[in-house]
Amino acid sequence: MGLATIMEAKKIILIVSGKNRAPAVRKLIKGKISGRFPGSILRRHPEVTVIVDRVAARKL
């Protein structure tokens, strides 16, 4: 499933876990929307919920 299809959803729930995901979570939450990080486009969706565990959130 591509990002265009995901962006068509009414609601998006993203579940992230693990220490290796911490840099990506930081980019998603605090970074600029950029083609260099395609997941950042999720910030433009009006109904996104991001659920992270403690280790994935450690760089926030």
Short mmCIF file of N, CA and C in Angstrom, two decimals:
data_model
loop_
_atom_site.label_atom_id
_atom_site.label_comp_id
_atom_site.label_asym_id
_atom_site.label_seq_id
_atom_site.Cartn_x
_atom_site.Cartn_y
_atom_site.Cartn_z
N MET A 1 0.85 -1.16 0.00
CA MET A 1 0.00 0.00 0.00
C MET A 1 0.90 1.23 0.00
N GLY A 2 0.64 2.16 -0.89
CA GLY A 2 1.45 3.37 -0.97
C GLY A 2 0.88 4.51 -0.14
N LEU A 3 1.67 5.57 -0.02
CA LEU A 3 1.24 6.72 0.78
C LEU A 3 0.01 7.39 0.20
N ALA A 4 -0.12 7.43 -1.11
CA ALA A 4 -1.31 8.05 -1.71
C ALA A 4 -2.57 7.33 -1.27
N THR A 5 -2.53 6.02 -1.25
CA THR A 5 -3.68 5.22 -0.81
C THR A 5 -3.93 5.44 0.68
N ILE A 6 -2.89 5.45 1.47
CA ILE A 6 -3.03 5.67 2.91
C ILE A 6 -3.64 7.04 3.18
N MET A 7 -3.23 8.05 2.45
CA MET A 7 -3.73 9.41 2.66
C MET A 7 -5.22 9.54 2.32
N GLU A 8 -5.78 8.61 1.56
CA GLU A 8 -7.20 8.64 1.24
C GLU A 8 -8.07 8.14 2.39
N ALA A 9 -7.47 7.52 3.38
CA ALA A 9 -8.23 6.98 4.52
C ALA A 9 -8.85 8.11 5.34
N LYS A 10 -9.98 7.82 5.97
CA LYS A 10 -10.61 8.81 6.86
C LYS A 10 -9.77 9.03 8.10
N LYS A 11 -9.23 7.94 8.64
CA LYS A 11 -8.38 8.00 9.84
C LYS A 11 -7.17 7.11 9.62
N ILE A 12 -6.05 7.53 10.18
CA ILE A 12 -4.82 6.75 10.10
C ILE A 12 -4.32 6.51 11.52
N ILE A 13 -4.01 5.26 11.82
CA ILE A 13 -3.40 4.92 13.10
C ILE A 13 -2.06 4.28 12.80
N LEU A 14 -1.00 4.87 13.31
CA LEU A 14 0.36 4.39 13.09
C LEU A 14 0.90 3.90 14.42
N ILE A 15 1.31 2.65 14.48
CA ILE A 15 1.87 2.06 15.69
C ILE A 15 3.34 1.80 15.45
N VAL A 16 4.19 2.35 16.33
CA VAL A 16 5.63 2.25 16.16
C VAL A 16 6.25 1.73 17.45
N SER A 17 7.14 0.75 17.31
CA SER A 17 7.82 0.24 18.50
C SER A 17 9.27 -0.07 18.17
N GLY A 18 10.09 0.01 19.19
CA GLY A 18 11.49 -0.36 19.06
C GLY A 18 12.44 0.81 18.96
N LYS A 19 13.63 0.63 19.55
CA LYS A 19 14.62 1.71 19.60
C LYS A 19 15.13 2.09 18.22
N ASN A 20 15.13 1.17 17.28
CA ASN A 20 15.60 1.49 15.94
C ASN A 20 14.67 2.43 15.19
N ARG A 21 13.46 2.57 15.68
CA ARG A 21 12.48 3.46 15.04
C ARG A 21 12.50 4.88 15.61
N ALA A 22 13.25 5.11 16.67
CA ALA A 22 13.27 6.43 17.32
C ALA A 22 13.64 7.56 16.36
N PRO A 23 14.67 7.43 15.53
CA PRO A 23 14.98 8.53 14.60
C PRO A 23 13.83 8.83 13.63
N ALA A 24 13.17 7.80 13.14
CA ALA A 24 12.05 8.01 12.22
C ALA A 24 10.87 8.67 12.91
N VAL A 25 10.61 8.30 14.16
CA VAL A 25 9.53 8.92 14.92
C VAL A 25 9.83 10.41 15.11
N ARG A 26 11.07 10.73 15.43
CA ARG A 26 11.44 12.13 15.60
C ARG A 26 11.23 12.92 14.31
N LYS A 27 11.66 12.36 13.18
CA LYS A 27 11.46 13.03 11.88
C LYS A 27 9.98 13.20 11.59
N LEU A 28 9.19 12.19 11.90
CA LEU A 28 7.76 12.26 11.64
C LEU A 28 7.09 13.35 12.46
N ILE A 29 7.43 13.43 13.74
CA ILE A 29 6.77 14.36 14.64
C ILE A 29 7.35 15.77 14.57
N LYS A 30 8.67 15.89 14.50
CA LYS A 30 9.31 17.20 14.62
C LYS A 30 9.98 17.71 13.35
N GLY A 31 10.18 16.84 12.37
CA GLY A 31 10.87 17.24 11.16
C GLY A 31 9.97 18.00 10.19
N LYS A 32 10.58 18.51 9.14
CA LYS A 32 9.84 19.21 8.09
C LYS A 32 9.20 18.18 7.16
N ILE A 33 8.10 18.57 6.56
CA ILE A 33 7.49 17.72 5.54
C ILE A 33 8.39 17.79 4.32
N SER A 34 8.87 16.63 3.89
CA SER A 34 9.89 16.60 2.85
C SER A 34 9.81 15.31 2.03
N GLY A 35 10.13 15.42 0.76
CA GLY A 35 10.23 14.25 -0.09
C GLY A 35 11.37 13.34 0.30
N ARG A 36 12.32 13.88 1.05
CA ARG A 36 13.44 13.06 1.53
C ARG A 36 12.99 12.09 2.61
N PHE A 37 11.88 12.40 3.26
CA PHE A 37 11.28 11.52 4.27
C PHE A 37 9.79 11.39 3.93
N PRO A 38 9.45 10.46 3.03
CA PRO A 38 8.08 10.37 2.54
C PRO A 38 7.01 10.22 3.62
N GLY A 39 7.34 9.56 4.73
CA GLY A 39 6.37 9.40 5.81
C GLY A 39 5.91 10.72 6.41
N SER A 40 6.68 11.77 6.21
CA SER A 40 6.32 13.08 6.77
C SER A 40 5.02 13.62 6.19
N ILE A 41 4.62 13.12 5.03
CA ILE A 41 3.37 13.57 4.42
C ILE A 41 2.17 13.24 5.31
N LEU A 42 2.32 12.26 6.19
CA LEU A 42 1.23 11.91 7.11
C LEU A 42 0.81 13.09 7.97
N ARG A 43 1.71 14.03 8.18
CA ARG A 43 1.38 15.20 9.01
C ARG A 43 0.34 16.09 8.34
N ARG A 44 0.12 15.93 7.06
CA ARG A 44 -0.89 16.73 6.36
C ARG A 44 -2.29 16.13 6.46
N HIS A 45 -2.38 14.93 6.96
CA HIS A 45 -3.69 14.27 7.09
C HIS A 45 -4.39 14.81 8.35
N PRO A 46 -5.69 15.09 8.28
CA PRO A 46 -6.37 15.68 9.44
C PRO A 46 -6.66 14.72 10.60
N GLU A 47 -6.56 13.42 10.37
CA GLU A 47 -6.91 12.44 11.42
C GLU A 47 -5.84 11.36 11.54
N VAL A 48 -4.70 11.71 12.10
CA VAL A 48 -3.62 10.74 12.30
C VAL A 48 -3.37 10.56 13.79
N THR A 49 -3.33 9.32 14.22
CA THR A 49 -2.95 8.99 15.59
C THR A 49 -1.67 8.18 15.52
N VAL A 50 -0.66 8.62 16.26
CA VAL A 50 0.62 7.90 16.29
C VAL A 50 0.79 7.34 17.70
N ILE A 51 0.93 6.04 17.79
CA ILE A 51 1.12 5.35 19.07
C ILE A 51 2.53 4.79 19.08
N VAL A 52 3.32 5.20 20.06
CA VAL A 52 4.72 4.75 20.14
C VAL A 52 5.01 4.19 21.53
N ASP A 53 5.93 3.24 21.58
CA ASP A 53 6.36 2.76 22.89
C ASP A 53 7.47 3.70 23.40
N ARG A 54 7.88 3.49 24.63
CA ARG A 54 8.86 4.39 25.26
C ARG A 54 10.17 4.47 24.48
N VAL A 55 10.66 3.35 24.03
CA VAL A 55 11.96 3.38 23.35
C VAL A 55 11.87 4.03 21.97
N ALA A 56 10.75 3.89 21.29
CA ALA A 56 10.58 4.55 20.00
C ALA A 56 10.42 6.06 20.17
N ALA A 57 9.94 6.48 21.34
CA ALA A 57 9.73 7.91 21.61
C ALA A 57 10.93 8.56 22.29
N ARG A 58 11.99 7.84 22.51
CA ARG A 58 13.10 8.36 23.32
C ARG A 58 13.80 9.58 22.73
N LYS A 59 13.69 9.84 21.45
CA LYS A 59 14.36 10.99 20.85
C LYS A 59 13.43 12.19 20.68
N LEU A 60 12.25 12.12 21.25
CA LEU A 60 11.33 13.25 21.16
C LEU A 60 11.61 14.28 22.22
#
